[in-house]
PDB file of C-alpha atoms in Angstrom:
ATOM      1  CA  MET A   1       0.268   0.088   0.129  1.00 57.00           C
ATOM      2  CA  ASP A   2       2.635   2.677   0.711  1.00 58.00           C
ATOM      3  CA  LYS A   3       4.238   1.775  -2.936  1.00 63.00           C
ATOM      4  CA  VAL A   4       0.451   2.986  -4.230  1.00 74.00           C
ATOM      5  CA  THR A   5      -1.024   6.842  -4.220  1.00 88.00           C
ATOM      6  CA  GLY A   6      -4.007   6.842  -4.683  1.00 94.00           C
ATOM      7  CA  ASN A   7      -6.419   9.567  -7.198  1.00 95.00           C
ATOM      8  CA  ALA A   8      -9.495  10.998  -5.370  1.00 95.00           C
ATOM      9  CA  GLU A   9     -11.131  11.403  -8.486  1.00 97.00           C
ATOM     10  CA  ARG A  10     -10.382   7.476  -9.493  1.00 98.00           C
ATOM     11  CA  GLY A  11     -11.215   6.536  -6.525  1.00 97.00           C
ATOM     12  CA  GLU A  12     -14.351   8.410  -6.646  1.00 97.00           C
ATOM     13  CA  LYS A  13     -15.572   6.986 -10.146  1.00 98.00           C
ATOM     14  CA  LEU A  14     -15.151   3.505  -9.225  1.00 98.00           C
ATOM     15  CA  PHE A  15     -16.887   4.324  -6.062  1.00 98.00           C
ATOM     16  CA  LYS A  16     -20.024   4.952  -7.662  1.00 97.00           C
ATOM     17  CA  GLY A  17     -19.488   2.430 -10.445  1.00 97.00           C
ATOM     18  CA  ARG A  18     -19.279  -1.041  -7.853  1.00 97.00           C
ATOM     19  CA  CYS A  19     -19.594   0.608  -4.087  1.00 97.00           C
ATOM     20  CA  ALA A  20     -22.421   3.062  -4.080  1.00 97.00           C
ATOM     21  CA  GLN A  21     -25.154   0.899  -5.844  1.00 97.00           C
ATOM     22  CA  CYS A  22     -24.733  -0.797  -1.491  1.00 97.00           C
ATOM     23  CA  HIS A  23     -22.519   2.461   0.062  1.00 97.00           C
ATOM     24  CA  THR A  24     -22.953   5.434   1.097  1.00 97.00           C
ATOM     25  CA  THR A  25     -20.786   8.128   2.469  1.00 97.00           C
ATOM     26  CA  ALA A  26     -22.685  11.616   3.614  1.00 95.00           C
ATOM     27  CA  LYS A  27     -22.547  12.011   6.821  1.00 95.00           C
ATOM     28  CA  ASP A  28     -26.157  10.892   8.712  1.00 94.00           C
ATOM     29  CA  ALA A  29     -27.143   9.599   5.577  1.00 96.00           C
ATOM     30  CA  PRO A  30     -29.193   6.100   6.033  1.00 96.00           C
ATOM     31  CA  ASN A  31     -27.460   2.466   5.026  1.00 97.00           C
ATOM     32  CA  LYS A  32     -28.385   0.911   2.126  1.00 97.00           C
ATOM     33  CA  VAL A  33     -28.019  -2.758   1.739  1.00 96.00           C
ATOM     34  CA  GLY A  34     -24.431  -1.963   3.253  1.00 97.00           C
ATOM     35  CA  PRO A  35     -23.530   0.558   6.048  1.00 97.00           C
ATOM     36  CA  ASN A  36     -22.785   3.545   6.052  1.00 97.00           C
ATOM     37  CA  LEU A  37     -19.062   4.378   5.411  1.00 97.00           C
ATOM     38  CA  TYR A  38     -18.803   8.363   6.709  1.00 97.00           C
ATOM     39  CA  GLY A  39     -16.780   7.723   9.799  1.00 96.00           C
ATOM     40  CA  LEU A  40     -15.274   4.745   8.599  1.00 96.00           C
ATOM     41  CA  PHE A  41     -11.337   5.292   9.396  1.00 96.00           C
ATOM     42  CA  GLY A  42      -9.911   4.347  13.099  1.00 94.00           C
ATOM     43  CA  ARG A  43     -14.055   2.548  13.387  1.00 95.00           C
ATOM     44  CA  THR A  44     -13.719  -0.773  14.408  1.00 96.00           C
ATOM     45  CA  ALA A  45     -15.609  -3.447  12.196  1.00 96.00           C
ATOM     46  CA  GLY A  46     -19.440  -3.856  12.926  1.00 96.00           C
ATOM     47  CA  THR A  47     -19.659  -1.638  15.820  1.00 96.00           C
ATOM     48  CA  LEU A  48     -21.930   1.295  13.775  1.00 95.00           C
ATOM     49  CA  PRO A  49     -24.920   0.660  15.430  1.00 93.00           C
ATOM     50  CA  GLU A  50     -27.898   1.557  12.951  1.00 93.00           C
ATOM     51  CA  TYR A  51     -26.658  -1.840  10.848  1.00 96.00           C
ATOM     52  CA  LYS A  52     -27.172  -5.612  11.031  1.00 96.00           C
ATOM     53  CA  TYR A  53     -23.429  -7.079  10.785  1.00 97.00           C
ATOM     54  CA  SER A  54     -23.171  -9.916   9.884  1.00 96.00           C
ATOM     55  CA  ASP A  55     -21.929 -12.630  13.079  1.00 96.00           C
ATOM     56  CA  SER A  56     -17.894 -12.979  11.394  1.00 96.00           C
ATOM     57  CA  MET A  57     -18.045  -9.073  11.064  1.00 96.00           C
ATOM     58  CA  LYS A  58     -18.668  -8.014  14.595  1.00 95.00           C
ATOM     59  CA  ALA A  59     -15.939 -10.415  15.812  1.00 96.00           C
ATOM     60  CA  SER A  60     -13.463 -10.125  13.345  1.00 95.00           C
ATOM     61  CA  GLY A  61     -11.755  -7.161  15.401  1.00 94.00           C
ATOM     62  CA  ILE A  62     -10.789  -4.804  12.623  1.00 96.00           C
ATOM     63  CA  ALA A  63      -9.667  -1.390  12.481  1.00 96.00           C
ATOM     64  CA  TRP A  64     -10.260   0.772   9.669  1.00 96.00           C
ATOM     65  CA  ARG A  65      -7.247   1.644   8.234  1.00 95.00           C
ATOM     66  CA  ASP A  66      -5.454   2.283   5.153  1.00 95.00           C
ATOM     67  CA  GLU A  67      -3.432  -0.902   5.578  1.00 95.00           C
ATOM     68  CA  THR A  68      -6.629  -3.197   6.773  1.00 96.00           C
ATOM     69  CA  LEU A  69      -9.234  -1.637   4.346  1.00 97.00           C
ATOM     70  CA  PHE A  70      -6.196  -2.056   1.556  1.00 96.00           C
ATOM     71  CA  GLU A  71      -6.241  -5.574   2.417  1.00 97.00           C
ATOM     72  CA  PHE A  72     -10.138  -6.040   2.521  1.00 97.00           C
ATOM     73  CA  ILE A  73     -10.962  -4.228  -0.711  1.00 98.00           C
ATOM     74  CA  TYR A  74      -9.042  -6.869  -2.228  1.00 97.00           C
ATOM     75  CA  ASN A  75     -11.323  -9.484  -1.515  1.00 97.00           C
ATOM     76  CA  PRO A  76     -14.272  -8.868   1.158  1.00 96.00           C
ATOM     77  CA  LEU A  77     -14.882 -12.282   1.640  1.00 95.00           C
ATOM     78  CA  LYS A  78     -11.528 -14.045   1.911  1.00 95.00           C
ATOM     79  CA  TYR A  79     -10.396 -11.268   4.308  1.00 96.00           C
ATOM     80  CA  VAL A  80     -13.518 -11.828   6.733  1.00 96.00           C
ATOM     81  CA  PRO A  81     -15.127 -15.022   5.787  1.00 95.00           C
ATOM     82  CA  LYS A  82     -19.445 -15.665   6.045  1.00 94.00           C
ATOM     83  CA  THR A  83     -19.326 -11.816   5.778  1.00 94.00           C
ATOM     84  CA  LYS A  84     -22.694  -9.977   4.525  1.00 93.00           C
ATOM     85  CA  MET A  85     -20.481  -7.828   1.659  1.00 93.00           C
ATOM     86  CA  MET A  86     -20.944 -10.129  -1.297  1.00 91.00           C
ATOM     87  CA  PHE A  87     -18.286  -8.264  -3.448  1.00 94.00           C
ATOM     88  CA  PRO A  88     -15.955  -9.584  -5.970  1.00 95.00           C
ATOM     89  CA  GLY A  89     -13.240  -7.274  -4.901  1.00 96.00           C
ATOM     90  CA  PHE A  90     -10.736  -4.517  -5.910  1.00 97.00           C
ATOM     91  CA  LYS A  91      -8.239  -7.174  -8.286  1.00 97.00           C
ATOM     92  CA  TYR A  92      -5.670  -4.078  -8.812  1.00 97.00           C
ATOM     93  CA  GLU A  93      -3.644  -2.555  -6.466  1.00 96.00           C
ATOM     94  CA  GLN A  94      -4.200   1.350  -8.112  1.00 97.00           C
ATOM     95  CA  ASP A  95      -7.817   0.880  -8.314  1.00 97.00           C
ATOM     96  CA  ARG A  96      -8.034   0.240  -4.044  1.00 97.00           C
ATOM     97  CA  ALA A  97      -5.142   2.974  -3.401  1.00 97.00           C
ATOM     98  CA  ASP A  98      -7.799   5.055  -5.305  1.00 97.00           C
ATOM     99  CA  VAL A  99     -10.816   4.116  -3.479  1.00 98.00           C
ATOM    100  CA  ILE A 100      -9.093   3.926  -0.201  1.00 97.00           C
ATOM    101  CA  LYS A 101      -8.014   8.125  -1.189  1.00 96.00           C
ATOM    102  CA  TYR A 102     -11.446   8.759  -2.363  1.00 97.00           C
ATOM    103  CA  LEU A 103     -12.615   7.380   0.708  1.00 97.00           C
ATOM    104  CA  ARG A 104     -10.577   9.565   2.820  1.00 96.00           C
ATOM    105  CA  GLN A 105     -12.082  13.016   1.678  1.00 95.00           C
ATOM    106  CA  ALA A 106     -16.065  11.561   1.335  1.00 96.00           C
ATOM    107  CA  THR A 107     -15.826   9.932   4.720  1.00 96.00           C
ATOM    108  CA  GLY A 108     -15.077  13.267   7.064  1.00 91.00           C
ATOM    109  CA  ALA A 109     -11.508  11.069   8.053  1.00 89.00           C
ATOM    110  CA  ASP A 110      -8.153  13.185   8.377  1.00 71.00           C
ATOM    111  CA  PRO A 111      -5.955  13.635   5.054  1.00 66.00           C
ATOM    112  CA  VAL A 112      -3.478  12.049   7.109  1.00 55.00           C
ATOM    113  CA  PRO A 113      -3.635   8.584   9.114  1.00 53.00           C
ATOM    114  CA  PRO A 114      -3.086   8.626  12.382  1.00 50.00           C
ATOM    115  CA  PRO A 115       0.580   7.270  13.117  1.00 52.00           C
ATOM    116  CA  ARG A 116       0.024   2.727  13.753  1.00 56.00           C
ATOM    117  CA  ASN A 117       2.988   3.298  16.509  1.00 55.00           C
ATOM    118  CA  GLY A 118       1.798   6.295  19.338  1.00 53.00           C
ATOM    119  CA  LEU A 119       6.248   6.367  20.164  1.00 52.00           C
ATOM    120  CA  SER A 120       6.225   7.986  16.852  1.00 48.00           C
ATOM    121  CA  HIS A 121       3.838  11.036  17.554  1.00 51.00           C
ATOM    122  CA  PRO A 122       5.904  14.383  18.672  1.00 56.00           C
ATOM    123  CA  ALA A 123       3.622  14.722  21.707  1.00 56.00           C
ATOM    124  CA  THR A 124       4.967  10.935  22.767  1.00 57.00           C
ATOM    125  CA  ILE A 125       8.388  11.503  21.685  1.00 62.00           C
ATOM    126  CA  MET A 126       8.513  14.475  24.185  1.00 64.00           C
ATOM    127  CA  VAL A 127       7.152  12.665  27.042  1.00 66.00           C
ATOM    128  CA  ILE A 128       9.389  10.593  26.747  1.00 72.00           C
ATOM    129  CA  LEU A 129      12.545  12.758  26.899  1.00 69.00           C
ATOM    130  CA  ALA A 130      10.897  14.663  29.663  1.00 68.00           C
ATOM    131  CA  VAL A 131      10.940  11.685  31.418  1.00 72.00           C
ATOM    132  CA  VAL A 132      13.994  10.840  30.842  1.00 74.00           C
ATOM    133  CA  VAL A 133      15.492  13.486  31.804  1.00 74.00           C
ATOM    134  CA  LEU A 134      13.981  13.981  35.047  1.00 77.00           C
ATOM    135  CA  SER A 135      14.784  10.501  35.942  1.00 75.00           C
ATOM    136  CA  ILE A 136      18.563  11.423  35.819  1.00 80.00           C
ATOM    137  CA  LEU A 137      18.275  14.612  37.480  1.00 79.00           C
ATOM    138  CA  ALA A 138      16.615  12.648  40.239  1.00 76.00           C
ATOM    139  CA  ILE A 139      19.524  10.097  39.954  1.00 79.00           C
ATOM    140  CA  ASN A 140      22.053  12.330  40.161  1.00 77.00           C
ATOM    141  CA  SER A 141      20.135  14.237  43.111  1.00 76.00           C
ATOM    142  CA  LYS A 142      20.408  10.935  45.103  1.00 75.00           C
ATOM    143  CA  LYS A 143      24.296  10.921  44.398  1.00 71.00           C
ATOM    144  CA  LYS A 144      25.197  14.206  45.827  1.00 64.00           C
TER     145      LYS A 144
END
């Protein structure tokens, strides 16, 4: 996924042609055959209260990020066996990247996904640095 850059315009066309029959992306829009995707990124699969998911989707524990969605839309039935989503998938990496780029824009997601590892966030690094400095100071004061 990191090697492929998505194109939102192309992704919108793909979404409208292959996904919009079952899904919507507008805030507060009703579900269709599939759930409304607004707020998808960061949400745990199977947790939108207004939609009746398959047991397998509810039990999957998937946290929707670019990477998980990239794998899921390749072959939904393989990624979550017994899902209600009867969609053959997007086989081309570029198509998947394009749809994800569009979905990030259309569903209210942050333009840049949050870091997967909290340690890479600048605020976390500053807290760790502060703890290290305070620990060194405390050790030095005990030596005196």
